[in-house]
Amino acid sequence: MRPNKTALLLVIGLTAMFTAATAFAGVRTITSRGKTYVTLSNLAAYYGMTITQPARNRIRMQNKYNKIEFQTESRSVWVNGILVALNEPVRKVGWSWAIDTTDFVKTIEPVSRPSEFLKTAGTRTVVLDPGHGGDDKGTSSPRNVHEKLIVLDVAKRVQAKLEARGINVALTRESDRDLDLDARCRKAAALRADILVSIHANSAGKKRDVRGAETFVLALPGRYSSNSYGGGAIPTSNNTGNRCDLANMVLGYRIQQNLIKATGQEDRGIKRARFEVLRDAPCPAALVEMAFLSNPKDEAIAIDPAGRDRIARGIADGITAYLSDVTRARTK
Ligand SMILES: [Zn+2]
């Protein structure tokens, strides 16, 4: 897909030019110390939502379509109950709680109004990428079940479910074999993928109590990834995958939302990272970490065929939901 990059750059450019309170894409922004913010009350007005404060550190806004709940001084926001990581914490700017303008544009907007941002996205070919393979076993569970085999099985189940719905699906690897990271994106490009979903399982090593599912989309240029706040240099240049920032977020959100619904797993949220398969993706892309093999409960789900089938249903439903968003966007 090719999102309307020119229009987006234009609005970002305009925001940068204004100081004081200005209107931006219909929402007022304020500037503080050279950064622009959208206050939560302006955001609620923009979406036609009522705003309440159900707890001292929670701000909830709601209309008949969506419920968005922010946690103050935190990067956590729940959109219709699904955790999404913001780039910057919700903070007080003057007297008002506010979010960074980039978080409004690249995170809250696509998950609140998905079909507004997918008009030029494609729906023809889904490429699934089972992580690791061959000598690269990925992580292993305490019972010595290897990630590479779990994710291949899940990918094949996702493929079967999508094909049953008439969707064209290809896999980057169909057997237990080595495949370089760059070969995965090259293959997706050669297959003219409209979506690339990389499938992995997680490990927290000896921290056996860590469990749940999380979905990654590509980190934004000049912004930290969710697991490296404050550390290291931040690449400011665009990666290939950044051409699809808005669609990436919709895809990641739909997958996480449906995965949690299908499995009832702990929701660890939609996060951002610079994994190579996301960086070089030729199309909207997400990377799913379906479960923690280091956690006994998650391991039980992953080694049970019925558990893997629920995970696969969640991923397939997420992809289908994204494709429906695209179809809706085109007929609008
Ligand atoms: Zn992995």
Coordinates of C-alpha atoms and ligand atoms in Angstrom, one line a residue:
M1 CA 0.0 0.0 0.0
R2 CA 1.1 3.6 -0.5
P3 CA -0.4 5.9 2.2
N4 CA -1.0 9.5 1.4
K5 CA 2.5 10.5 2.4
T6 CA 2.4 13.9 0.9
A7 CA -0.7 15.0 2.8
L8 CA 0.8 13.6 6.0
L9 CA 4.1 15.4 5.6
L10 CA 2.2 18.5 4.8
V11 CA 0.1 18.4 8.0
I12 CA 3.2 17.6 10.1
G13 CA 5.1 20.4 8.4
L14 CA 2.2 22.8 9.1
T15 CA 2.1 21.8 12.8
A16 CA 5.8 22.4 13.1
M17 CA 5.4 25.9 11.8
F18 CA 2.7 27.1 14.2
T19 CA 3.5 28.0 17.7
A20 CA 0.8 28.8 20.3
A21 CA -2.6 27.0 20.0
T22 CA -3.5 26.2 16.5
A23 CA -5.9 24.0 14.6
F24 CA -4.4 20.9 13.1
A25 CA -6.5 18.4 11.0
G26 CA -9.5 19.7 13.0
V27 CA -7.8 19.3 16.3
R28 CA -6.2 22.1 18.3
T29 CA -2.5 21.7 19.2
I30 CA -0.4 23.5 21.7
T31 CA 3.3 24.1 21.8
S32 CA 5.5 23.7 24.8
R33 CA 9.3 23.9 24.8
G34 CA 9.4 23.4 21.0
K35 CA 7.2 20.3 21.0
T36 CA 3.5 20.2 19.9
Y37 CA 0.8 18.4 21.9
V38 CA -2.9 17.7 21.7
T39 CA -4.7 18.1 24.9
L40 CA -7.0 15.2 25.9
S41 CA -10.0 17.6 26.1
N42 CA -9.4 18.8 22.5
L43 CA -9.0 15.2 21.4
A44 CA -12.3 14.3 23.0
A45 CA -14.0 17.2 21.2
Y46 CA -12.4 16.2 17.9
Y47 CA -13.8 12.7 18.1
G48 CA -17.1 13.8 19.6
M49 CA -16.4 11.8 22.8
T50 CA -17.4 12.5 26.4
I51 CA -14.5 12.7 28.7
T52 CA -14.4 11.4 32.3
Q53 CA -11.8 10.6 34.9
P54 CA -12.8 7.2 36.4
A55 CA -9.7 7.1 38.6
R56 CA -7.1 9.7 39.7
N57 CA -4.6 8.5 37.0
R58 CA -7.1 7.5 34.3
I59 CA -8.8 9.6 31.7
R60 CA -11.5 8.0 29.6
M61 CA -13.1 9.2 26.5
Q62 CA -16.0 7.5 24.8
N63 CA -18.5 7.7 22.0
K64 CA -20.7 5.0 20.4
Y65 CA -17.8 3.7 18.3
N66 CA -14.7 3.8 20.5
K67 CA -13.5 3.9 24.1
I68 CA -10.0 5.3 24.7
E69 CA -8.5 5.2 28.2
F70 CA -5.3 7.1 29.0
Q71 CA -3.1 6.6 32.0
T72 CA -1.5 9.8 33.1
E73 CA 2.3 10.1 33.2
S74 CA 2.4 6.8 31.2
R75 CA 2.8 5.6 27.7
S76 CA -0.1 3.2 28.1
V77 CA -3.4 3.8 26.4
W78 CA -6.2 1.3 26.0
V79 CA -8.2 1.5 22.8
N80 CA -11.4 -0.5 23.1
G81 CA -9.7 -2.4 25.9
I82 CA -6.5 -3.2 23.9
L83 CA -3.2 -1.8 25.2
V84 CA -1.3 0.4 22.8
A85 CA 2.1 1.9 23.6
L86 CA 2.5 5.6 23.0
N87 CA 5.9 7.1 22.0
E88 CA 5.7 9.7 24.8
P89 CA 3.9 9.6 28.2
V90 CA 0.6 11.5 28.7
R91 CA 1.8 14.6 30.4
K92 CA 0.6 17.9 31.9
V93 CA 1.1 20.8 29.5
G94 CA 0.1 23.9 31.4
W95 CA -3.1 22.9 33.2
S96 CA -4.1 20.2 30.7
W97 CA -3.2 16.5 30.2
A98 CA -1.9 16.1 26.7
I99 CA -0.3 13.7 24.2
D100 CA 2.5 14.3 21.7
T101 CA 1.2 15.3 18.3
T102 CA 3.0 12.4 16.6
D103 CA 1.2 10.0 19.0
F104 CA -2.1 11.6 17.9
V105 CA -1.2 11.3 14.1
K106 CA 0.5 8.0 14.0
T107 CA -1.1 6.0 16.9
I108 CA -4.4 7.3 18.0
E109 CA -5.8 8.3 14.6
P110 CA -5.2 5.0 12.7
V111 CA -6.6 2.9 15.6
S112 CA -9.6 5.2 16.1
R113 CA -10.6 5.6 12.4
P114 CA -8.8 2.8 10.5
S115 CA -10.6 3.1 7.3
E116 CA -9.7 6.8 6.9
F117 CA -6.0 5.8 6.3
L118 CA -6.2 2.8 4.1
K119 CA -7.6 4.1 0.8
T120 CA -4.7 3.0 -1.3
A121 CA -3.8 -0.2 0.6
G122 CA -3.9 -3.6 -1.1
T123 CA -5.8 -6.7 -0.2
R124 CA -4.7 -9.3 -2.7
T125 CA -1.8 -11.2 -1.1
V126 CA -1.0 -12.0 2.5
V127 CA 2.5 -13.2 3.3
L128 CA 3.1 -15.0 6.5
D129 CA 6.6 -15.3 7.9
P130 CA 7.2 -18.1 10.4
G131 CA 10.3 -16.9 12.4
H132 CA 13.6 -18.7 12.6
G133 CA 14.0 -22.3 11.1
G134 CA 16.7 -24.8 10.4
D135 CA 19.8 -24.3 12.7
D136 CA 18.1 -21.2 14.1
K137 CA 15.7 -22.8 16.6
G138 CA 14.6 -19.5 18.1
T139 CA 13.7 -19.7 21.8
S140 CA 12.9 -23.0 23.5
S141 CA 10.5 -23.9 26.3
P142 CA 11.4 -25.6 29.5
R143 CA 10.1 -28.8 27.9
N144 CA 12.4 -28.2 25.0
V145 CA 9.8 -27.3 22.4
H146 CA 11.4 -25.0 19.8
E147 CA 9.9 -21.7 18.7
K148 CA 10.8 -22.5 15.0
L149 CA 8.4 -25.5 15.0
I150 CA 5.6 -23.8 17.0
V151 CA 5.5 -20.8 14.7
L152 CA 5.6 -22.9 11.5
D153 CA 2.6 -24.9 12.7
V154 CA 0.7 -21.7 13.6
A155 CA 1.5 -20.0 10.3
K156 CA 0.2 -23.0 8.4
R157 CA -3.0 -22.9 10.4
V158 CA -3.4 -19.2 9.7
Q159 CA -2.9 -19.9 6.0
A160 CA -5.6 -22.6 6.0
K161 CA -8.1 -20.4 7.8
L162 CA -7.4 -17.4 5.4
E163 CA -7.5 -19.6 2.3
A164 CA -10.9 -21.0 3.5
R165 CA -12.1 -17.3 3.4
G166 CA -10.8 -16.9 -0.2
I167 CA -7.7 -15.0 0.7
N168 CA -4.5 -15.6 -1.2
V169 CA -1.7 -16.6 1.2
A170 CA 2.0 -17.4 0.8
L171 CA 4.6 -18.4 3.4
T172 CA 8.3 -17.3 3.5
R173 CA 9.2 -20.8 4.5
E174 CA 7.1 -23.9 4.4
S175 CA 9.5 -26.3 6.1
D176 CA 12.0 -26.4 8.9
R177 CA 14.8 -24.6 7.1
D178 CA 17.2 -21.6 7.5
L179 CA 16.1 -18.4 6.0
D180 CA 18.0 -15.1 6.4
L181 CA 16.1 -12.1 7.7
D182 CA 16.7 -10.1 4.5
A183 CA 15.5 -13.0 2.4
R184 CA 12.1 -12.8 4.1
C185 CA 11.4 -9.2 3.0
R186 CA 12.8 -9.9 -0.4
K187 CA 10.4 -12.9 -0.8
A188 CA 7.5 -10.7 0.4
A189 CA 8.4 -8.1 -2.3
A190 CA 8.8 -10.8 -5.0
L191 CA 5.4 -12.1 -4.1
R192 CA 4.0 -8.6 -4.2
A193 CA 2.7 -8.9 -0.7
D194 CA 0.0 -6.5 0.5
I195 CA 0.5 -7.6 4.1
L196 CA 3.5 -9.2 5.8
V197 CA 3.0 -10.8 9.2
S198 CA 6.0 -12.3 11.0
I199 CA 5.1 -15.0 13.6
H200 CA 7.2 -15.6 16.7
A201 CA 7.1 -16.9 20.2
N202 CA 8.7 -15.1 23.1
S203 CA 10.9 -15.8 26.1
A204 CA 11.6 -13.9 29.3
G205 CA 14.4 -16.4 30.3
K206 CA 14.2 -17.1 34.0
K207 CA 11.4 -14.7 34.6
R208 CA 8.8 -17.5 34.4
D209 CA 5.9 -15.3 35.5
V210 CA 6.0 -13.1 32.4
R211 CA 3.4 -14.2 29.9
G212 CA 1.0 -13.0 27.2
A213 CA 0.8 -11.9 23.6
E214 CA 2.3 -8.7 22.1
T215 CA 2.4 -7.4 18.5
F216 CA 5.1 -5.1 17.2
V217 CA 5.0 -2.6 14.4
L218 CA 8.0 -0.5 13.1
A219 CA 9.3 2.3 15.4
L220 CA 8.8 5.8 14.0
P221 CA 11.8 7.7 12.7
G222 CA 13.5 9.7 15.4
R223 CA 11.6 7.8 18.1
Y224 CA 12.7 5.1 20.5
S225 CA 11.5 1.5 20.2
S226 CA 9.3 0.3 23.0
N227 CA 12.1 -1.7 24.6
S228 CA 14.9 0.9 24.4
Y229 CA 13.6 4.1 26.1
G230 CA 16.4 6.4 26.9
G231 CA 19.1 4.1 25.6
G232 CA 21.3 4.4 22.5
A233 CA 21.0 6.6 19.4
I234 CA 17.7 6.8 17.7
P235 CA 17.8 6.5 13.9
T236 CA 16.2 9.6 12.5
S237 CA 16.0 8.4 8.9
N238 CA 13.1 6.6 7.3
N239 CA 13.2 2.9 6.8
T240 CA 11.3 1.3 3.9
G241 CA 8.7 0.1 6.4
N242 CA 8.0 3.7 7.6
R243 CA 6.2 4.4 4.3
C244 CA 3.4 2.4 5.8
D245 CA 3.4 3.8 9.4
L246 CA -0.4 4.3 9.5
A247 CA -1.4 1.0 7.9
N248 CA 1.3 -0.8 10.1
M249 CA -0.5 0.5 13.2
V250 CA -4.0 -0.6 12.0
L251 CA -2.6 -4.1 11.1
G252 CA -0.9 -4.5 14.4
Y253 CA -3.9 -3.3 16.3
R254 CA -6.3 -5.6 14.5
I255 CA -4.0 -8.6 15.0
Q256 CA -3.5 -8.0 18.7
Q257 CA -7.2 -7.2 19.3
N258 CA -8.3 -10.5 17.7
L259 CA -5.5 -12.6 19.2
I260 CA -6.5 -11.5 22.7
K261 CA -10.2 -12.1 21.9
A262 CA -9.5 -15.6 20.5
T263 CA -7.1 -16.8 23.2
G264 CA -8.0 -14.8 26.4
Q265 CA -4.2 -14.4 26.8
E266 CA -2.7 -11.5 28.8
D267 CA -2.6 -8.4 26.6
R268 CA 0.9 -7.0 26.5
G269 CA 0.0 -4.5 23.9
I270 CA 1.0 -3.2 20.5
K271 CA 4.6 -2.0 20.7
R272 CA 7.2 -0.5 18.4
A273 CA 10.6 -1.9 17.4
R274 CA 13.1 -1.9 14.6
F275 CA 13.2 -5.6 13.8
E276 CA 14.7 -6.1 10.4
V277 CA 11.7 -7.8 9.0
L278 CA 9.6 -4.7 9.9
R279 CA 12.3 -2.2 8.8
D280 CA 12.6 -3.6 5.3
A281 CA 9.0 -4.6 4.7
P282 CA 7.7 -3.7 1.3
C283 CA 4.1 -3.4 2.6
P284 CA 2.2 -3.0 5.9
A285 CA 3.8 -5.3 8.4
A286 CA 3.5 -6.6 11.9
L287 CA 5.4 -9.1 14.1
V288 CA 3.4 -11.2 16.5
E289 CA 4.9 -12.7 19.6
M290 CA 2.1 -15.1 20.3
A291 CA 3.1 -16.4 23.8
F292 CA 6.0 -16.8 26.2
L293 CA 7.5 -20.2 25.9
S294 CA 9.3 -19.5 29.2
N295 CA 5.9 -19.3 31.1
P296 CA 4.2 -22.6 32.0
K297 CA 0.7 -21.4 31.2
D298 CA 1.7 -19.9 27.8
E299 CA 3.8 -23.0 27.0
A300 CA 0.8 -25.2 27.7
I301 CA -1.2 -23.2 25.1
A302 CA 1.6 -23.4 22.6
I303 CA 2.2 -27.1 22.8
D304 CA -1.5 -28.0 22.6
P305 CA -2.7 -28.2 19.0
A306 CA -6.1 -26.7 20.2
G307 CA -4.2 -23.8 21.8
R308 CA -2.2 -23.2 18.6
D309 CA -5.4 -23.3 16.6
R310 CA -6.9 -20.6 18.9
I311 CA -3.8 -18.5 18.3
A312 CA -4.0 -19.0 14.6
R313 CA -7.7 -18.1 14.6
G314 CA -6.8 -14.8 16.4
I315 CA -4.1 -13.9 13.9
A316 CA -6.4 -14.9 10.9
D317 CA -9.3 -12.9 12.3
G318 CA -7.0 -9.9 12.8
I319 CA -5.7 -10.1 9.2
T320 CA -9.3 -10.4 8.0
A321 CA -10.4 -7.4 10.1
Y322 CA -7.6 -5.3 8.6
L323 CA -8.6 -6.4 5.0
S324 CA -12.2 -5.4 5.8
D325 CA -10.9 -2.0 7.0
V326 CA -9.2 -1.6 3.6
T327 CA -12.3 -2.6 1.7
R328 CA -14.4 -0.2 3.7
A329 CA -11.8 2.6 3.1
R330 CA -11.9 2.1 -0.7
T331 CA -15.7 2.1 -0.9
K332 CA -16.1 5.2 1.2
Ligands
ZN1 ZN 11.5 -15.4 17.4

